[in-house]
Short mmCIF file of C-alpha atoms in Angstrom, two decimals:
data_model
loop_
_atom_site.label_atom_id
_atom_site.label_comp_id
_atom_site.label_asym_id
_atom_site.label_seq_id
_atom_site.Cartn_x
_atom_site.Cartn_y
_atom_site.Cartn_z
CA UNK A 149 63.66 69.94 112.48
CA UNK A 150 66.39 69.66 109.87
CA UNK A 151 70.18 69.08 110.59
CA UNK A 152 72.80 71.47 110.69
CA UNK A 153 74.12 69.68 107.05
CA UNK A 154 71.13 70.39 105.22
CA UNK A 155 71.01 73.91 106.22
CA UNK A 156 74.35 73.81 105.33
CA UNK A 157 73.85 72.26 101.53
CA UNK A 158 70.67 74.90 101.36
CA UNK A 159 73.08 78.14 102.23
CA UNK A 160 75.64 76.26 99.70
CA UNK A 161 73.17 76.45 96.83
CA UNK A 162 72.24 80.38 97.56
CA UNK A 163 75.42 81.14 97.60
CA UNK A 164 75.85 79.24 94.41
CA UNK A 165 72.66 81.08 92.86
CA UNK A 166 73.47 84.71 94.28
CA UNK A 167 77.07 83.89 92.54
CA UNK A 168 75.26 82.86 88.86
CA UNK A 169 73.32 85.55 88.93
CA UNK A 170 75.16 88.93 89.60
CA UNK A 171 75.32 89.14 85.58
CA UNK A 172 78.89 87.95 85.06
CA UNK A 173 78.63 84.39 84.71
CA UNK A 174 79.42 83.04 88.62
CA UNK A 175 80.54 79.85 88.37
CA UNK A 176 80.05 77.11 91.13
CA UNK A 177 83.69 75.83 93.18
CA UNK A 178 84.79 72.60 94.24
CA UNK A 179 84.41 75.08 97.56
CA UNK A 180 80.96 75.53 97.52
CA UNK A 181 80.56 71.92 96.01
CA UNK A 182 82.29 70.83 99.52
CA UNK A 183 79.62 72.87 101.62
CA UNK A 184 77.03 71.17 100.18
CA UNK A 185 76.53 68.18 101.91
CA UNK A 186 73.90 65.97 102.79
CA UNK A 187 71.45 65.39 105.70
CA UNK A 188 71.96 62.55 108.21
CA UNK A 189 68.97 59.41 108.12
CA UNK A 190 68.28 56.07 106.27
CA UNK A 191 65.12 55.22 104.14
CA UNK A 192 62.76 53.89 105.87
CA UNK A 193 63.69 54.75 109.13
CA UNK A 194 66.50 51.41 108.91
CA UNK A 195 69.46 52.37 110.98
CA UNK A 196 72.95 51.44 110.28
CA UNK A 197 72.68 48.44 112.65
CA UNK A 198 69.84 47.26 110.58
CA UNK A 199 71.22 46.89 107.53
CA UNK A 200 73.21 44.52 106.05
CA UNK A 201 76.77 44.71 106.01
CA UNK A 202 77.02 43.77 102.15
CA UNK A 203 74.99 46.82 101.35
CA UNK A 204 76.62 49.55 104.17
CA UNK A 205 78.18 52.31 101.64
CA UNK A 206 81.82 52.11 102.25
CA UNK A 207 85.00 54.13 101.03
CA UNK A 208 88.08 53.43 100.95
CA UNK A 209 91.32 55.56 100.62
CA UNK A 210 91.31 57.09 96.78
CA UNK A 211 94.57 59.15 97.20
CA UNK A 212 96.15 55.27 98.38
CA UNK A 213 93.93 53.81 95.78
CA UNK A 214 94.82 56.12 93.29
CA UNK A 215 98.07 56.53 93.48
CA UNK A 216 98.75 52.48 93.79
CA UNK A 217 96.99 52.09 90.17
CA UNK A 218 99.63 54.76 88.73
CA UNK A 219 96.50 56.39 86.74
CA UNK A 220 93.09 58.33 86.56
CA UNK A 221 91.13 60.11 84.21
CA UNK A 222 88.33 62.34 86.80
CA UNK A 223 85.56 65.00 84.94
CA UNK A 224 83.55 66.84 86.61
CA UNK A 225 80.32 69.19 85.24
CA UNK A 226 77.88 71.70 86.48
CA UNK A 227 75.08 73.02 84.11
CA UNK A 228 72.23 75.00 85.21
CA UNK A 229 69.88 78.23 84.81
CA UNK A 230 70.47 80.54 87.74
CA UNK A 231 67.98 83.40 89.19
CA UNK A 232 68.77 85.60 86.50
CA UNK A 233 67.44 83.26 83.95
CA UNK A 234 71.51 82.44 82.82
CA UNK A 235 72.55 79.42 81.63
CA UNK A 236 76.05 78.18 82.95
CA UNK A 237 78.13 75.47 82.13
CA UNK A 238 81.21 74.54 83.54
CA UNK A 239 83.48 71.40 82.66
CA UNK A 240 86.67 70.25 84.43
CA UNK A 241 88.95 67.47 83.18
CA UNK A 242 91.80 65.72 85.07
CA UNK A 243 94.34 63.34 83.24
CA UNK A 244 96.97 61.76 85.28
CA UNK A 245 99.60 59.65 85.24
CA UNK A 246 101.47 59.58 88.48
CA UNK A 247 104.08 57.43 87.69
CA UNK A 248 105.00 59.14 84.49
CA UNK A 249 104.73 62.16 86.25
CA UNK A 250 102.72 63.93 83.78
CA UNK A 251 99.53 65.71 84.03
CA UNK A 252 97.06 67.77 81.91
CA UNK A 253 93.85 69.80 83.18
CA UNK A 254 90.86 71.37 81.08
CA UNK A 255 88.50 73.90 82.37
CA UNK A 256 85.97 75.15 79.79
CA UNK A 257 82.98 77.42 80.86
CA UNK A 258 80.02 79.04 79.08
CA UNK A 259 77.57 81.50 79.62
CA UNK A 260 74.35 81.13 77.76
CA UNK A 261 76.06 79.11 75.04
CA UNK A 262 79.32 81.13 74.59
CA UNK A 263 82.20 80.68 75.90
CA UNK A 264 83.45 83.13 78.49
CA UNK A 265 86.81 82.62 78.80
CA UNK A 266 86.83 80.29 81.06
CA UNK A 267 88.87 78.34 79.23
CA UNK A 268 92.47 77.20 80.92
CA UNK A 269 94.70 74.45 80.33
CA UNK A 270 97.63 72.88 81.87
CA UNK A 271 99.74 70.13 81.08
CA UNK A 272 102.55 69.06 83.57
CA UNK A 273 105.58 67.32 82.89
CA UNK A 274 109.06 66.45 84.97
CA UNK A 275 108.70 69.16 86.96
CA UNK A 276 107.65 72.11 84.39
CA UNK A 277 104.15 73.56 84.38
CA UNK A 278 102.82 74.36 81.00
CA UNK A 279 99.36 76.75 81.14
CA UNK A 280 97.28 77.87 77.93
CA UNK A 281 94.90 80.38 78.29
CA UNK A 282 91.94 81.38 76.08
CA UNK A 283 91.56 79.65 72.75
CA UNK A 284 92.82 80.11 68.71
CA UNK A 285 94.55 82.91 68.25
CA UNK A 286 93.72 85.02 71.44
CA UNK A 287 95.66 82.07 73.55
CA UNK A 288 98.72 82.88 75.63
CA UNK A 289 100.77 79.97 76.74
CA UNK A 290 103.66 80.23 79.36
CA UNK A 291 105.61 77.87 81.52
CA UNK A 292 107.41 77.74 84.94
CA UNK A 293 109.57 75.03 86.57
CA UNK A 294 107.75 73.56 89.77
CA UNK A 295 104.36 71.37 89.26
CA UNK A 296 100.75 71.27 90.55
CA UNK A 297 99.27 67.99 92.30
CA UNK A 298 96.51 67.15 90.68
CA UNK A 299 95.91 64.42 92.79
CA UNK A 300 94.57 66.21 95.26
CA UNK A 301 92.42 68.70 93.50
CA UNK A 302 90.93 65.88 91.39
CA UNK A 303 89.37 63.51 94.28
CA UNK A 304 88.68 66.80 96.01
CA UNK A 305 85.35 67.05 93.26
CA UNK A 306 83.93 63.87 94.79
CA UNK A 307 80.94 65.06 97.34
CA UNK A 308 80.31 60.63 98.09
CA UNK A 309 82.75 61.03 101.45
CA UNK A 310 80.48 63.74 103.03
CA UNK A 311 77.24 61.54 102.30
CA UNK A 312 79.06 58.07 103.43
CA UNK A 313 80.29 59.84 106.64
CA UNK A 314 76.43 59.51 108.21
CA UNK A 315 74.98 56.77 105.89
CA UNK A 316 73.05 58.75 104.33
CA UNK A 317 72.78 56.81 101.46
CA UNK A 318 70.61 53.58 100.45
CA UNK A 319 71.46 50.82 98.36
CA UNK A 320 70.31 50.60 95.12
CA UNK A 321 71.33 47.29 93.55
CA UNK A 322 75.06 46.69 91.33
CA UNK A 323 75.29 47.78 87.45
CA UNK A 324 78.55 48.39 85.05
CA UNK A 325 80.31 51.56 84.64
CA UNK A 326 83.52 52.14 82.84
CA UNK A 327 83.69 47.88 82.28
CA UNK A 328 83.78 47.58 86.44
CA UNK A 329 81.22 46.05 88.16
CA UNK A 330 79.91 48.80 90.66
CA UNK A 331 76.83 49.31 93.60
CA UNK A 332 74.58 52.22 93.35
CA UNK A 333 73.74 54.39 96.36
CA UNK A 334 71.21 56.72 96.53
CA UNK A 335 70.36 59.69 98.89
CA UNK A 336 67.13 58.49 100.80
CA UNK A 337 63.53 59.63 100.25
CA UNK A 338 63.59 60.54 103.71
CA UNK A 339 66.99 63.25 103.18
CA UNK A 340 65.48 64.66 100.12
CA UNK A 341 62.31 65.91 101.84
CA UNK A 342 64.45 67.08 105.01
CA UNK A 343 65.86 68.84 102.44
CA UNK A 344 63.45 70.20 100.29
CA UNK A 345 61.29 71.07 104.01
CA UNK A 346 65.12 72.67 104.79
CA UNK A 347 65.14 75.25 102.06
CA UNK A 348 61.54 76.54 103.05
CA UNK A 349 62.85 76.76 107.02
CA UNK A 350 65.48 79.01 105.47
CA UNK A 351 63.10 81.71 103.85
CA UNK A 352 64.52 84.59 104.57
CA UNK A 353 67.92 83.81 103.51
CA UNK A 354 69.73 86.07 100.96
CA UNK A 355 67.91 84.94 97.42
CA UNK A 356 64.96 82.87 99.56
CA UNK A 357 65.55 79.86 97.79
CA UNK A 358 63.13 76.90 97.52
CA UNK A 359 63.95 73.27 96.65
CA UNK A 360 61.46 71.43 94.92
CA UNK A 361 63.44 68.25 93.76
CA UNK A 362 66.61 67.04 94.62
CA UNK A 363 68.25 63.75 93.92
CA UNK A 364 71.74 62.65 94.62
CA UNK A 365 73.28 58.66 93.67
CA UNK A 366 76.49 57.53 93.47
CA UNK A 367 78.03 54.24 92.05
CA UNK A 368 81.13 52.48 94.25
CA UNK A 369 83.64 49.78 92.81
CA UNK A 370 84.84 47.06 94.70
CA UNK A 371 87.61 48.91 96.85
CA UNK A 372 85.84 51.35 97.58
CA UNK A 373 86.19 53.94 94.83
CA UNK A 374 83.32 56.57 93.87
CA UNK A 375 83.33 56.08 89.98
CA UNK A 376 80.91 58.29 89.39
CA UNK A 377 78.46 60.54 91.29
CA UNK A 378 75.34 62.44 90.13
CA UNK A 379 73.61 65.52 91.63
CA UNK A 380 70.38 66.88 90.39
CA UNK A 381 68.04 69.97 92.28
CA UNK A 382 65.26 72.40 91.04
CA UNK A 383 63.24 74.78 92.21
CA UNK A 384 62.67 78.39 92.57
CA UNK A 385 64.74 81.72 93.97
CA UNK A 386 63.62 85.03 93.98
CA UNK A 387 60.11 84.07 91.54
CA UNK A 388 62.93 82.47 88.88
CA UNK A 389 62.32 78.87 88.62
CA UNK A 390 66.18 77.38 88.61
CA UNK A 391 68.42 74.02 88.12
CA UNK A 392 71.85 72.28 88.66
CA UNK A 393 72.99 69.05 87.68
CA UNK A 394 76.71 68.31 88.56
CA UNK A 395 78.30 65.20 87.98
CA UNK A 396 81.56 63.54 88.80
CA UNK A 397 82.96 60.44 86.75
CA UNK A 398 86.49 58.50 87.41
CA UNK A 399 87.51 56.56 84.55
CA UNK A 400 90.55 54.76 82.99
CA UNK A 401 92.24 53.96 86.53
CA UNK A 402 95.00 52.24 85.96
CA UNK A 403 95.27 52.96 82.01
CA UNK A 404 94.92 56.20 81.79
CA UNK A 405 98.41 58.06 79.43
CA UNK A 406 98.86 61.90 78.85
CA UNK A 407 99.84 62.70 75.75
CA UNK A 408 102.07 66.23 75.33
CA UNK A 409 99.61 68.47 73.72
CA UNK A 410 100.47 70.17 69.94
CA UNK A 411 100.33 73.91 72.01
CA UNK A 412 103.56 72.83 74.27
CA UNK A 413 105.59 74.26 71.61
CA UNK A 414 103.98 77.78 71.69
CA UNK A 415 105.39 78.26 74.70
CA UNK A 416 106.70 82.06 74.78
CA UNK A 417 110.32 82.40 76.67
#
């Protein structure tokens, strides 16, 4: 028997596939990112009693966090081959710096190694919304007063909270990232075969998918921050074999500016 989350994270990823592969280029949401999480259990078969309190995975508050350090940079990727045999790619880029009030957001996308006009960026400043659509001389760029909070949408990439919730995660020793001392978590051998043995209880799904891998780890600062976060699956739907990687980095807290960008003054009134 499987839990209700990992039949949850297997419906997420055929809706993800069945999305990639009606011929247009689907490309996966923070949305169906969210459905997707993990099973509940601890390697080994420790329980949360059991283990240590200096390696329990703990989170704290990153909107608090975030907004106390003034500044973030956050990216988040997806690449993968769906059940068509399509190659996606899909980057999203967050600069802010909340006490200058200023913001700027990149989306880029690509379908087999062209773009596919994915492409949209916006740069917010004192209360004025700048977008930019497309790229050279096919972009439009426009403006309205009012502003976006990227705050928000940023953290809202992270997947860590829905693991943490039933420590599902193990610890996998400290290391560096971004010039912070951090501890690595990883999903547990035990969740990745509930979930791999979850995807073949849920034949007979639209797009019978079948996980055959699927790793998950994510590294934690010292207050509790998910600095970065690393998803990885394969395996097969509808005889195509197919593969995701997404990944999730916060950098530059606390340092990060926003430059205005050289297309600001394109602007058409």
């Amino acid at each position: 028997m499987y839990s209700r989350r990992t039949h949850l994270f297997v419906v997420a990823l055929l809706v993800v596939l069945a999305g990639c592969a009606g011929g247009g280029g689907g490309v996966p949401s923070a949305e169906d990112a969210d459905s997707a999480g993990g099973s509940a259990g601890t390697d080994d078969g420790a329980t949360g009693d059991e283990a240590s309190d200096s390696d329990a995975f703990e989170l704290g508050d990153p909107e608090r966090l975030l907004r106390d350090a003034g500044s973030f940079t956050v990216t988040w990727s997806y690449s993968g081959v769906d059940a068509s045999g399509a190659e996606i790619e899909v980057t999203r880029e967050f600069y802010a710096d909340l006490e200058a009030e200023r913001s700027y957001t990149r989306t880029t996308s690509a379908t087999d190694g062209q773009a596919d006009g994915g492409n949209i960026e916006q740069f917010v400043d004192g209360g004025v919304t700048y977008v930019r659509f497309g790229t050279g001389d096919d972009a439009f760029v426009s403006s309205q007063e009012g502003s976006s909070e990227v705050l928000g949408t940023a953290i809202a990439l992270s997947q860590a909270r829905a693991y943490g919730a039933d420590d599902d995660l193990v610890s996998a020793g400290t290391e560096t990232f971004d010039g912070v001392t951090v501890d690595r978590y990883e999903l547990s051998a035990t969740d990745e075969a509930l979930i791999r043995a979850g995807s073949v209880s849920a034949q007979g799904e639209p797009g019978d998918f079948e996980v055959t891998n699927f790793e998950y780890a994510v590294l934690v600062d010292e207050n509790g921050l998910s600095r970065h976060e690393s998803w990885q699956f394969s395996g097969r739907a509808d005889d195509q074999a197919v593969t995701g990687a997404w990944e999730f980095s916060l950098t530059g807290v606390g340092s990060t500016t926003v430059e205005v960008p050289d297309w600001v003054d394109q602007v058409e009134t």
